[in-house]
Short mmCIF file of C-alpha atoms in Angstrom, two decimals:
data_model
loop_
_atom_site.label_atom_id
_atom_site.label_comp_id
_atom_site.label_asym_id
_atom_site.label_seq_id
_atom_site.Cartn_x
_atom_site.Cartn_y
_atom_site.Cartn_z
CA MET A 64 -43.61 -28.21 -4.18
CA TYR A 65 -40.52 -27.44 -2.14
CA THR A 66 -40.67 -28.01 1.56
CA PRO A 67 -37.76 -27.83 4.01
CA SER A 68 -38.33 -31.48 4.83
CA ASN A 69 -37.78 -32.54 1.17
CA PRO A 70 -34.14 -31.62 0.21
CA ASN A 71 -34.30 -33.85 -2.91
CA HIS A 72 -36.75 -31.47 -4.52
CA LYS A 73 -34.28 -28.59 -4.18
CA MET A 74 -31.45 -30.70 -5.72
CA SER A 75 -33.72 -31.75 -8.60
CA HIS A 76 -34.60 -28.11 -9.34
CA TYR A 77 -30.91 -27.17 -9.25
CA LYS A 78 -29.97 -29.95 -11.69
CA ARG A 79 -32.76 -29.01 -14.07
CA THR A 80 -31.73 -25.35 -14.02
CA LEU A 81 -28.09 -26.29 -14.61
CA ILE A 82 -29.01 -28.45 -17.61
CA ILE A 83 -31.17 -25.73 -19.16
CA VAL A 84 -28.48 -23.07 -18.73
CA SER A 85 -25.82 -25.41 -20.18
CA MET A 86 -27.99 -26.15 -23.22
CA MET A 87 -28.63 -22.43 -23.79
CA ILE A 88 -24.88 -21.69 -23.69
CA ALA A 89 -24.16 -24.53 -26.14
CA VAL A 90 -26.77 -23.22 -28.60
CA MET A 91 -25.38 -19.68 -28.37
CA VAL A 92 -21.85 -20.92 -29.06
CA LEU A 93 -22.98 -22.91 -32.10
CA LEU A 94 -25.02 -20.06 -33.54
CA SER A 95 -22.29 -17.49 -33.02
CA ALA A 96 -19.45 -19.56 -34.54
CA CYS A 97 -20.03 -18.22 -38.03
CA GLY A 98 -20.46 -14.67 -36.83
CA GLN A 99 -16.86 -14.35 -35.67
CA LYS A 100 -14.56 -12.77 -38.20
CA ASN A 101 -11.12 -14.33 -38.16
CA GLU A 102 -8.57 -11.62 -38.94
CA SER A 103 -5.80 -12.83 -36.68
CA ASN A 104 -4.31 -15.21 -39.25
CA PRO A 105 -4.50 -13.82 -42.78
CA PRO A 106 -3.32 -16.09 -45.59
CA GLN A 107 0.46 -16.30 -45.66
CA SER A 108 0.68 -17.30 -49.31
CA GLY A 109 1.37 -13.83 -50.73
CA VAL A 110 -1.80 -14.08 -52.83
CA THR A 111 -3.44 -10.79 -53.64
CA GLU A 112 -7.03 -10.00 -54.51
CA THR A 113 -5.99 -9.88 -58.18
CA GLY A 114 -5.69 -13.67 -58.23
CA VAL A 115 -2.23 -13.54 -59.82
CA ALA A 116 -0.88 -17.06 -60.34
CA PRO A 117 2.39 -18.13 -58.71
CA ALA A 118 5.54 -17.33 -60.72
CA ASP A 119 6.28 -21.00 -61.48
CA GLY A 120 3.23 -21.19 -63.78
CA THR A 121 1.10 -23.25 -61.40
CA GLU A 122 -2.58 -22.46 -61.77
CA GLN A 123 -4.20 -20.86 -58.76
CA LEU A 124 -7.67 -21.52 -57.41
CA MET A 125 -8.96 -19.08 -54.78
CA ILE A 126 -11.81 -20.30 -52.54
CA LYS A 127 -13.42 -17.73 -50.24
CA ALA A 128 -15.90 -18.55 -47.50
CA THR A 129 -18.53 -16.36 -45.89
CA ASN A 130 -21.34 -17.32 -43.54
CA TYR A 131 -22.77 -20.56 -44.92
CA ALA A 132 -21.50 -20.12 -48.48
CA PHE A 133 -18.45 -20.33 -50.69
CA ASP A 134 -17.92 -17.52 -53.18
CA GLN A 135 -18.75 -19.83 -56.11
CA LYS A 136 -20.95 -22.91 -56.60
CA GLU A 137 -18.43 -24.44 -59.03
CA TYR A 138 -14.66 -24.17 -59.39
CA HIS A 139 -12.84 -25.40 -62.52
CA VAL A 140 -9.32 -26.79 -62.85
CA LYS A 141 -7.59 -28.89 -65.52
CA LYS A 142 -6.68 -32.56 -65.23
CA GLY A 143 -2.94 -33.25 -64.93
CA GLN A 144 -2.02 -29.60 -64.26
CA PRO A 145 -0.73 -28.47 -60.84
CA VAL A 146 -3.05 -26.08 -59.05
CA GLN A 147 -2.40 -24.11 -55.89
CA ILE A 148 -5.62 -23.97 -53.86
CA VAL A 149 -5.77 -20.89 -51.63
CA PHE A 150 -8.46 -20.64 -48.97
CA GLU A 151 -9.67 -17.49 -47.23
CA SER A 152 -12.37 -17.32 -44.57
CA VAL A 153 -13.73 -13.83 -45.26
CA GLN A 154 -16.59 -13.95 -42.76
CA GLY A 155 -16.97 -16.42 -39.91
CA ASN A 156 -14.83 -19.39 -38.98
CA HIS A 157 -14.74 -21.93 -41.81
CA GLY A 158 -12.58 -24.50 -43.50
CA VAL A 159 -12.63 -26.26 -46.84
CA MET A 160 -12.20 -29.92 -47.61
CA ILE A 161 -12.01 -31.70 -50.94
CA PRO A 162 -11.82 -35.39 -50.02
CA ALA A 163 -11.06 -36.57 -53.59
CA LEU A 164 -7.84 -34.51 -53.59
CA ASN A 165 -7.02 -35.03 -49.91
CA VAL A 166 -7.29 -31.26 -49.30
CA ASP A 167 -8.25 -29.87 -45.89
CA LEU A 168 -7.64 -26.13 -45.40
CA ASP A 169 -8.53 -23.66 -42.65
CA SER A 170 -7.33 -20.34 -41.24
CA GLN A 171 -4.10 -21.95 -40.01
CA ASN A 172 -3.36 -23.96 -43.16
CA THR A 173 -4.47 -21.80 -46.12
CA THR A 174 -2.80 -23.33 -49.19
CA ALA A 175 -2.30 -26.69 -50.84
CA THR A 176 -0.84 -27.58 -54.24
CA VAL A 177 -2.31 -30.62 -55.96
CA THR A 178 -2.34 -32.16 -59.44
CA PRO A 179 -5.77 -33.67 -60.22
CA GLN A 180 -5.34 -36.99 -62.05
CA GLU A 181 -9.00 -37.67 -62.86
CA ALA A 182 -11.57 -35.58 -64.69
CA GLY A 183 -15.00 -35.25 -63.09
CA GLN A 184 -16.99 -33.47 -60.40
CA PHE A 185 -15.85 -33.58 -56.79
CA ASP A 186 -17.45 -32.35 -53.58
CA ILE A 187 -16.22 -29.33 -51.65
CA ALA A 188 -17.56 -28.78 -48.13
CA CYS A 189 -16.93 -26.67 -45.06
CA SER A 190 -14.75 -28.64 -42.65
CA ILE A 191 -15.51 -26.64 -39.50
CA MET A 192 -18.89 -26.86 -37.79
CA CYS A 193 -20.00 -23.27 -38.23
CA GLY A 194 -23.61 -23.16 -37.15
CA SER A 195 -27.11 -23.80 -38.46
CA GLY A 196 -26.21 -23.36 -42.16
CA HIS A 197 -23.14 -25.61 -42.06
CA SER A 198 -24.76 -28.53 -43.90
CA THR A 199 -25.65 -26.30 -46.87
CA MET A 200 -22.11 -24.97 -47.24
CA VAL A 201 -21.06 -27.01 -50.26
CA ALA A 202 -19.71 -26.49 -53.79
CA LYS A 203 -18.27 -28.55 -56.66
CA LEU A 204 -14.77 -28.83 -58.02
CA ILE A 205 -14.92 -29.66 -61.70
CA VAL A 206 -11.75 -31.16 -63.13
CA ASP A 207 -11.84 -30.68 -66.91
CA GLU A 208 -9.81 -32.66 -69.45
CA ALA A 209 -6.61 -30.76 -70.27
#
């Protein structure tokens, strides 16, 4: 109970209130991260919705992200053939990383061209903490024999 003769009690109440308010703000920021649509930096690659490959014959792989999901569970490319990976965050603030190919894309860096040298299945994950569904935002890159 607060009494004028016990100023420590008032300070303790203030600290507790400050901690609770800070935690509530942190939770709101985390939960709203995926709800923000990022239209300020559209992809600068010249890629259209038609998925037309670049003129030099390089294959093109389009990866789109929405809240807690990529547009496909699996993406296929061919071993030994250059592929331009184009990333678009359609809904929310996301990124994409493919550690096996050293690819890390986001709204500022939307394209990467790589030539997979090994066939197999490789992990794709969201590289930006985007909220409660972040850990389930995964897919597979399948590199097929040419």
